Amino acid sequence: MNKMKLAFTAISIAACSPAFAGGLLTNTNQHIAFNRMMSREASIGIDGVYYNPAGVAFMDDGTYFSINWQTVAQTRTIENEYALFNNNTNNPTAQRQFKGKAFAPVLPSFQFAYNKNNLSLQANFAVAGGGGKCKFDDGLGSFEKIVSETAMGAVGLANAIDGTINQALQTTGMQIFTNDAMFGTKGTYSFNSYMRGRQYYFGLSVGAAYKLNSNWSVYGGLRTVYASCNYYGYVKDIKVGNMPLYQVLDPTKSNSADIELNCDQNGWGFTPIIAIDYKLRHWNFSAKYEFKTRMRLKNESVNRTPSIGNLPANLASAFSANGFDENTSAAILNSKNVTDAMVSLKTQFDQKLDEAIGEYADGKSIACDIPALLTLGVGYSPIDPLRINVGYHYFWDKQATAYNNKNEKLSRGTIELNAGVEYDASKLVTVSAGWQNTNYGLTQEYMEDKSFVTSSNSIGAGVCLHLTNKLDLNLAYFTTLYGHEKTSEESTLGTTKLSYNSDYTRTNHVFGVGVDFKF
């Protein structure tokens, strides 16, 4: 039971990884110009309020405003292989595919800039991290793995009890818990589960850039981040063999073995930002540094968890129902084999209780930092209609504190490289395309189906329609081509060793439309 609770509560983390481009908890596609070009660090435009805020100071005097709308569809697929999965009566095969679906129909962002002489006042609102909802209709492989192992443990406990009964009564072949109507002897199991999660990190940035001369500009700003997360799910109808689990926990309540999670998480953080830009004829160079955002999320939870504290009393009732008197029942329960089995189970349960529900315990504060980020960009325009950009990102993921210090399992931070080109095909149309490679510092220890990423390549394309000299319309699409991360771990059940294999990958599709105004 303790293992099942531990696995289930961790499932809720599955919705925490971002649906956007960027690092482990950072969204970098905050303007449609990025979607169509992928490399905007050295560009000078209203989108620079996020990508190159120092460069915005080189824009003409005036007031600029941009509205962007993105729709994101993502899947997360894990293929598992584990021998004990054969014992699932609803799907008796060793192979599994678990798929989570995330969809964000509306992800808005806004950019504002007011330029006067050498000064540029700027603001940006966007989903800085997370984004969207994710649901797992059939749970996860790690969850079923624990259920399958728990079923084998329940059969072992049933064997110990029935063996003690036969020894006490000096009989053979008596089956109370190991008969086919109860736990049986094969370790078969079934259950139903569902999980949905939502995570949004809303960011509002304000700052100012100053043009020092015709070549240099600098920027300083601050982003305020508000996190809003919710997780809801359940595990119910757990059965080992033909025995509903609730009957040995509290037979008077059919939901006594059910697990239900309902947790809201909220928190605030602040991100100082500095940037610089240097222009030299056909070239432009930029750099931006975002400091680490310290985030602590406060839990408000109403959770239901089962308890095994009444197991001895419920076993005694089962003995009584089978005709045993109180003395015989007491002798069975107090025998060393049965006592050791129950004490071990309860002790392990109590020791793991805080770990199992710790991240979602009511009133608790949870670490979930946004890592520091360095971006560098180089832009070159060999002729006026053509612009070529390259960019570099580094995320200090390993230094951003996560729950249970999971960040320390990474080998390094995330590295991103990008390149893009845009061309003014006419006075009315600009076409563009780009590429970005994201390479995470993943390790075997870091990978888990509850929250995973894989390194990837993103490609995007789109157009900018110059409707008037003060109104631009951006249209774009980008997709992310994820690689596969494969892991293998060994589980030991008694003297038996079993391999649990996993193959992780994802898909991502983003459509965007945006309007840029100049007043």
XYZ file of C-alpha atoms in Angstrom:
519
model
C 0.000 0.000 0.000
C 2.790 2.463 0.799
C 4.373 1.822 -2.574
C 1.094 2.330 -4.396
C 0.520 5.670 -2.670
C 4.054 6.795 -3.393
C 3.672 6.012 -7.082
C 0.279 7.613 -7.438
C 1.045 10.934 -5.804
C 4.130 11.273 -7.957
C 2.034 10.820 -11.106
C 0.671 14.309 -10.654
C 4.075 15.774 -11.499
C 3.616 14.556 -15.061
C 1.902 17.759 -16.118
C 4.725 19.958 -14.841
C 7.007 19.946 -17.825
C 6.450 22.789 -20.277
C 4.382 22.616 -23.438
C 6.474 25.360 -25.050
C 9.982 25.649 -26.421
C 12.800 26.225 -23.964
C 14.377 24.644 -20.887
C 12.952 22.367 -18.239
C 10.737 25.114 -16.797
C 11.146 28.078 -19.139
C 9.049 29.073 -22.149
C 10.985 30.952 -24.831
C 8.343 31.204 -27.558
C 6.648 34.358 -26.334
C 6.098 36.033 -29.716
C 5.023 34.640 -33.083
C 8.224 35.980 -34.663
C 10.062 33.257 -32.722
C 7.699 30.558 -34.019
C 8.407 31.514 -37.620
C 12.171 32.109 -37.289
C 13.343 30.336 -34.057
C 16.314 32.711 -33.627
C 15.429 36.234 -32.417
C 18.147 37.065 -29.888
C 19.850 39.521 -32.271
C 16.738 40.903 -33.975
C 15.452 44.406 -33.383
C 11.660 44.559 -33.157
C 8.785 44.640 -30.685
C 9.389 40.925 -29.933
C 12.763 42.053 -28.567
C 10.968 43.132 -25.392
C 11.531 39.466 -24.457
C 14.356 38.281 -26.763
C 16.587 41.362 -27.055
C 15.275 44.106 -24.740
C 18.399 46.252 -25.068
C 18.016 46.244 -28.851
C 14.498 47.712 -28.647
C 16.122 51.056 -27.853
C 17.307 51.227 -31.487
C 13.726 51.260 -32.789
C 12.202 54.540 -33.948
C 10.433 56.802 -31.493
C 6.833 55.776 -30.877
C 4.535 53.459 -28.977
C 4.542 49.764 -29.891
C 2.113 47.054 -28.833
C 1.928 43.370 -29.778
C -0.779 40.760 -29.161
C 0.051 37.062 -29.694
C -2.095 33.944 -29.552
C -0.720 30.391 -29.602
C -2.375 26.982 -29.605
C -0.245 24.068 -28.383
C -0.905 20.332 -28.753
C 1.483 17.823 -27.203
C 1.691 14.115 -26.458
C 4.038 12.274 -24.094
C 4.548 8.602 -24.819
C 6.256 5.967 -22.706
C 6.691 2.353 -23.775
C 7.418 -0.081 -20.948
C 8.233 -3.756 -20.686
C 7.932 -5.656 -17.407
C 7.258 -9.342 -16.830
C 4.742 -8.783 -13.998
C 2.473 -6.827 -16.345
C 1.377 -10.239 -17.604
C -0.591 -10.550 -14.338
C -2.928 -7.670 -15.217
C -6.256 -9.396 -15.851
C -7.417 -6.519 -18.066
C -4.292 -6.524 -20.236
C -2.209 -9.689 -19.745
C 0.879 -8.694 -21.755
C 4.353 -7.601 -20.693
C 4.407 -4.554 -23.001
C 2.668 -1.275 -22.305
C 2.259 2.086 -23.964
C 1.186 4.989 -21.766
C 0.245 8.246 -23.445
C -0.489 11.607 -21.886
C -2.154 14.366 -23.870
C -1.606 18.066 -23.205
C -3.550 20.796 -24.953
C -3.476 24.546 -24.498
C -6.013 26.178 -26.833
C -5.188 29.746 -25.828
C -1.749 30.892 -24.692
C -1.583 34.667 -25.005
C 1.336 37.062 -24.703
C 1.631 40.850 -24.906
C 4.578 43.163 -25.520
C 4.684 46.941 -25.076
C 7.391 49.525 -25.708
C 7.483 53.311 -25.579
C 10.538 54.844 -27.247
C 11.480 58.489 -26.853
C 14.924 59.772 -27.825
C 17.412 57.375 -26.194
C 15.006 55.827 -23.671
C 12.806 52.744 -24.151
C 10.220 51.752 -21.526
C 9.039 48.171 -21.909
C 6.611 45.585 -20.558
C 5.895 41.950 -21.396
C 3.192 39.544 -20.212
C 3.328 35.841 -21.103
C 3.194 32.298 -19.770
C 6.792 32.161 -18.557
C 6.732 28.471 -17.611
C 4.501 25.414 -17.790
C 1.457 25.975 -19.942
C -1.601 23.847 -20.568
C -3.277 20.804 -19.121
C -2.277 17.158 -19.306
C -4.222 14.014 -18.548
C -3.357 10.331 -18.322
C -6.460 8.219 -18.801
C -4.689 4.945 -17.944
C -2.070 6.053 -15.440
C 1.651 5.426 -15.917
C 3.957 2.456 -16.170
C 5.684 3.221 -12.874
C 2.302 3.107 -11.171
C 1.284 -0.212 -12.675
C 4.732 -1.570 -11.852
C 4.147 -0.872 -8.160
C 0.622 -2.298 -8.297
C 1.936 -5.490 -9.893
C 4.660 -5.836 -7.258
C 2.180 -5.114 -4.468
C -0.058 -7.875 -5.800
C 2.841 -10.309 -5.515
C 3.488 -9.058 -1.981
C -0.175 -9.571 -1.051
C 0.000 -13.141 -2.309
C 3.112 -13.686 -0.210
C 1.303 -12.356 2.880
C -1.679 -14.592 2.107
C 0.614 -17.597 1.888
C 2.184 -16.698 5.234
C -1.241 -16.407 6.926
C -2.631 -19.604 5.443
C 0.580 -21.459 6.246
C 0.314 -20.302 9.869
C -3.333 -21.381 10.008
C -2.503 -24.867 8.741
C 0.350 -25.134 11.229
C -1.816 -23.971 14.146
C -4.633 -26.367 13.282
C -2.256 -29.137 12.256
C -3.981 -29.409 8.898
C -2.888 -29.177 5.277
C -4.456 -27.519 2.302
C -6.689 -25.039 4.154
C -6.952 -21.852 2.073
C -8.459 -18.749 3.614
C -6.684 -15.995 1.682
C -4.974 -18.007 -1.055
C -8.104 -19.524 -2.535
C -9.160 -18.300 -5.974
C -12.060 -16.304 -4.563
C -9.622 -14.215 -2.496
C -5.989 -13.229 -3.261
C -5.199 -16.507 -4.992
C -1.633 -17.601 -5.645
C -0.766 -16.062 -9.018
C -0.423 -12.364 -8.173
C -3.068 -11.212 -10.639
C -4.452 -7.716 -10.218
C -6.688 -5.008 -11.663
C -7.385 -1.334 -10.917
C -8.730 1.899 -12.404
C -6.910 5.220 -12.376
C -7.130 8.712 -13.805
C -5.009 11.835 -13.528
C -5.135 15.367 -14.817
C -2.800 18.245 -14.107
C -2.537 21.910 -14.939
C 0.405 24.273 -14.529
C 0.809 27.914 -15.516
C 3.615 30.300 -14.585
C 2.396 33.789 -15.536
C 5.157 36.358 -16.005
C 4.925 40.161 -16.110
C 8.176 41.925 -16.983
C 8.862 45.652 -16.787
C 12.100 47.413 -17.575
C 13.929 50.163 -19.408
C 16.588 50.255 -22.110
C 18.880 53.175 -22.831
C 20.742 53.876 -26.051
C 24.213 55.008 -25.009
C 25.233 55.966 -28.554
C 24.650 54.787 -32.115
C 26.315 51.432 -31.318
C 25.562 50.524 -27.703
C 22.419 50.055 -25.619
C 21.744 48.496 -22.210
C 18.692 47.197 -20.359
C 17.590 46.409 -16.810
C 14.254 44.938 -15.746
C 12.319 42.712 -13.386
C 9.856 39.900 -14.059
C 7.196 38.993 -11.508
C 6.084 35.364 -11.795
C 2.859 33.920 -10.400
C 2.446 30.123 -10.440
C -0.980 28.470 -10.454
C -1.185 24.671 -10.515
C -3.871 22.070 -9.876
C -3.762 18.286 -9.749
C -6.688 15.926 -9.488
C -6.804 12.178 -9.807
C -7.716 8.897 -8.247
C -6.856 5.218 -8.034
C -9.801 2.993 -7.216
C -11.237 -0.503 -7.612
C -7.899 -2.075 -6.663
C -8.217 -5.841 -6.680
C -5.664 -8.594 -6.023
C -6.834 -11.879 -7.444
C -10.592 -11.691 -6.883
C -10.263 -9.832 -3.595
C -11.207 -6.128 -3.556
C -8.526 -4.477 -1.457
C -10.986 -2.472 0.629
C -12.295 -5.668 2.226
C -9.078 -6.117 4.219
C -8.765 -2.406 5.079
C -12.343 -1.515 6.025
C -15.028 -3.813 4.609
C -17.754 -1.389 5.716
C -16.505 1.274 3.267
C -16.114 0.369 -0.380
C -13.822 3.388 -0.895
C -11.495 2.666 2.022
C -8.728 1.547 -0.352
C -9.232 4.388 -2.829
C -6.614 7.073 -3.275
C -7.716 10.565 -4.276
C -5.590 13.627 -4.870
C -6.935 17.180 -5.122
C -4.232 19.809 -4.700
C -3.873 23.468 -5.645
C -0.403 25.028 -5.674
C 0.290 28.758 -5.842
C 3.382 30.886 -5.437
C 5.298 34.031 -6.396
C 8.809 34.682 -7.670
C 10.920 37.539 -9.049
C 13.468 37.498 -11.874
C 16.001 40.340 -12.329
C 17.036 40.727 -15.992
C 19.982 42.567 -17.584
C 20.883 42.858 -21.281
C 23.176 44.599 -23.740
C 23.155 45.173 -27.516
C 25.869 46.293 -29.925
C 25.221 47.405 -33.539
C 27.935 47.651 -36.169
C 26.813 48.341 -39.753
C 25.466 45.013 -41.080
C 26.007 43.194 -37.772
C 24.181 43.098 -34.463
C 25.288 41.391 -31.241
C 23.240 40.864 -28.106
C 23.383 39.236 -24.682
C 20.765 38.787 -21.955
C 20.979 37.250 -18.493
C 17.960 36.246 -16.407
C 18.757 35.478 -12.778
C 17.387 32.393 -11.058
C 13.791 32.763 -9.898
C 13.245 31.408 -6.419
C 9.793 29.777 -6.369
C 8.047 28.241 -3.362
C 4.579 26.865 -4.056
C 2.032 26.735 -1.234
C -0.268 23.696 -1.152
C -3.985 23.743 -0.492
C -5.069 20.110 -0.562
C -7.993 17.833 0.158
C -6.542 14.338 -0.247
C -7.876 10.884 0.570
C -5.395 8.165 1.505
C -5.995 4.606 2.713
C -4.710 3.298 6.020
C -3.530 -0.172 6.967
C -3.788 0.513 10.682
C -6.986 -1.592 10.950
C -5.521 -4.571 9.090
C -5.131 -6.850 12.194
C -8.721 -6.210 13.316
C -10.070 -6.866 9.831
C -8.048 -10.071 9.570
C -9.488 -11.176 12.918
C -12.992 -10.562 11.531
C -12.136 -12.681 8.509
C -10.947 -15.484 10.797
C -14.176 -15.233 12.795
C -16.221 -15.436 9.588
C -14.413 -18.690 8.832
C -15.337 -20.214 12.212
C -12.191 -19.546 14.260
C -12.629 -18.674 17.923
C -10.910 -15.678 19.504
C -8.037 -17.701 20.959
C -7.209 -19.320 17.631
C -7.469 -15.988 15.819
C -5.185 -14.345 18.388
C -2.671 -17.165 18.095
C -2.556 -16.773 14.322
C -2.205 -12.986 14.447
C 0.482 -13.189 17.153
C 2.553 -15.813 15.376
C 5.988 -14.636 14.353
C 5.502 -15.054 10.589
C 2.244 -13.090 10.496
C 3.378 -10.463 13.016
C 6.637 -9.877 11.182
C 4.803 -9.534 7.884
C 2.259 -7.033 9.238
C 4.774 -5.024 11.277
C 7.101 -4.800 8.298
C 4.259 -3.630 6.079
C 2.972 -1.039 8.555
C 6.458 0.233 9.459
C 7.360 0.643 5.839
C 4.034 2.357 5.209
C 4.522 4.833 8.064
C 8.123 5.582 7.096
C 7.175 6.337 3.507
C 3.974 8.245 4.280
C 5.567 11.683 4.282
C 7.584 10.900 1.157
C 4.491 9.523 -0.537
C 2.252 12.552 -0.021
C 4.894 15.123 0.910
C 4.823 17.218 -2.230
C 1.037 17.615 -2.012
C 0.479 17.745 1.744
C -1.853 20.557 2.745
C -0.044 23.732 3.820
C 3.403 22.646 2.670
C 5.801 24.904 0.715
C 7.397 23.231 -2.331
C 10.617 24.301 -4.108
C 10.212 24.739 -7.879
C 12.799 27.297 -9.047
C 13.034 28.671 -12.582
C 16.708 28.396 -13.624
C 18.981 31.276 -14.558
C 19.279 31.801 -18.307
C 21.988 33.268 -20.543
C 21.165 34.095 -24.189
C 23.609 35.275 -26.859
C 22.734 36.350 -30.387
C 24.454 37.392 -33.590
C 22.624 38.906 -36.540
C 23.938 39.660 -40.028
C 22.224 41.467 -42.879
C 24.300 41.180 -46.074
C 21.584 43.049 -48.009
C 18.673 45.072 -46.667
C 15.888 42.530 -47.388
C 17.817 39.572 -45.867
C 18.545 38.913 -42.184
C 20.383 35.887 -40.807
C 20.513 35.118 -37.080
C 22.155 32.564 -34.818
C 21.637 32.198 -31.081
C 22.797 30.341 -27.992
C 21.009 29.599 -24.686
C 22.292 28.103 -21.476
C 19.962 27.217 -18.586
C 21.440 26.617 -15.113
C 18.958 23.775 -14.446
C 21.285 21.941 -12.090
C 21.389 24.960 -9.765
C 17.595 25.519 -9.735
C 16.216 23.814 -6.635
C 13.444 21.281 -7.261
C 11.457 19.047 -4.933
C 13.695 16.472 -3.230
C 16.654 18.103 -5.045
C 15.867 16.286 -8.264
C 17.884 18.958 -10.096
C 21.085 17.471 -8.677
C 20.559 14.331 -10.759
C 21.229 16.279 -13.972
C 24.714 16.148 -15.464
C 24.564 19.845 -16.513
C 22.186 22.553 -17.624
C 20.276 22.722 -20.888
C 22.086 23.968 -24.018
C 20.177 25.384 -26.985
C 21.472 26.432 -30.408
C 19.320 28.106 -33.015
C 19.497 29.698 -36.445
C 16.981 31.532 -38.569
C 16.573 33.570 -41.707
C 13.960 36.045 -42.873
C 13.567 37.718 -46.245
C 11.424 40.618 -47.363
C 9.881 39.087 -50.463
C 8.021 42.330 -51.130
C 6.854 45.438 -49.338
C 3.876 43.445 -48.131
C 5.348 40.029 -47.213
C 8.295 38.806 -45.142
C 8.945 35.059 -45.164
C 11.072 33.260 -42.579
C 12.165 29.863 -41.294
C 14.384 28.561 -38.519
C 15.713 25.701 -36.440
C 16.531 25.133 -32.783
C 18.327 22.270 -31.068
C 17.651 21.615 -27.371
C 20.054 19.359 -25.520
C 19.298 18.514 -21.886
C 21.806 17.231 -19.340
C 19.800 14.050 -18.770
C 20.967 11.022 -16.790
C 19.521 7.585 -16.108
C 18.751 8.680 -12.550
C 16.899 11.803 -13.690
C 14.613 10.096 -16.214
C 11.202 9.014 -14.949
C 7.787 8.797 -16.530
C 6.238 11.106 -13.947
C 8.027 14.101 -15.478
C 10.344 13.681 -18.431
C 11.866 15.483 -21.377
C 14.023 14.321 -24.273
C 16.465 16.281 -26.374
C 14.962 17.636 -29.569
C 15.100 19.668 -32.756
C 12.430 22.254 -33.528
C 11.690 23.694 -36.958
C 9.412 26.626 -37.680
C 8.241 28.746 -40.581
C 5.844 31.575 -41.226
C 5.161 34.971 -42.677
C 4.826 38.554 -41.551
C 2.240 40.511 -43.517
C 2.791 44.266 -43.498
C -0.835 45.342 -43.724
C -0.013 49.020 -43.219
C 3.061 50.964 -42.168
C 1.763 50.685 -38.588
C 0.219 47.199 -38.569
C 1.904 43.791 -39.035
C 0.286 40.345 -38.927
C 2.471 37.343 -37.979
C 1.422 33.787 -38.852
C 3.552 30.769 -37.947
C 3.776 27.074 -37.142
C 6.523 25.078 -35.522
C 6.926 21.470 -34.545
C 9.401 19.734 -32.276
C 11.037 16.466 -33.290
C 11.933 14.670 -30.065
C 14.504 11.952 -29.705
C 14.101 8.777 -27.655
C 15.561 8.228 -24.209
C 15.785 4.576 -23.155
C 16.369 3.358 -19.620
C 16.549 0.011 -17.885
C 16.391 -0.731 -14.179
C 16.457 -3.951 -12.176
C 13.824 -4.875 -9.622
C 14.374 -7.565 -7.009
C 11.415 -9.585 -5.702
C 12.694 -12.048 -3.149
C 15.377 -13.945 -5.012
C 13.999 -13.028 -8.448
C 15.452 -10.187 -10.508
C 13.324 -8.563 -13.210
C 14.211 -5.882 -15.763
C 11.943 -2.855 -16.180
C 12.580 -1.140 -19.512
C 11.343 2.261 -20.662
C 11.400 4.226 -23.905
C 10.442 7.933 -23.688
C 9.481 10.370 -26.419
C 7.135 13.293 -27.088
C 5.452 15.305 -29.845
C 4.771 19.027 -29.978
C 2.846 21.237 -32.423
C 2.365 24.996 -32.029
C 0.227 27.305 -34.166
C 0.433 31.043 -33.661
C -0.965 34.339 -34.844
C 0.072 37.799 -33.687
C -0.560 41.444 -34.443
C 2.040 44.208 -33.995
C 0.882 47.811 -33.745
C 2.763 51.101 -33.865
C 1.103 54.310 -32.667
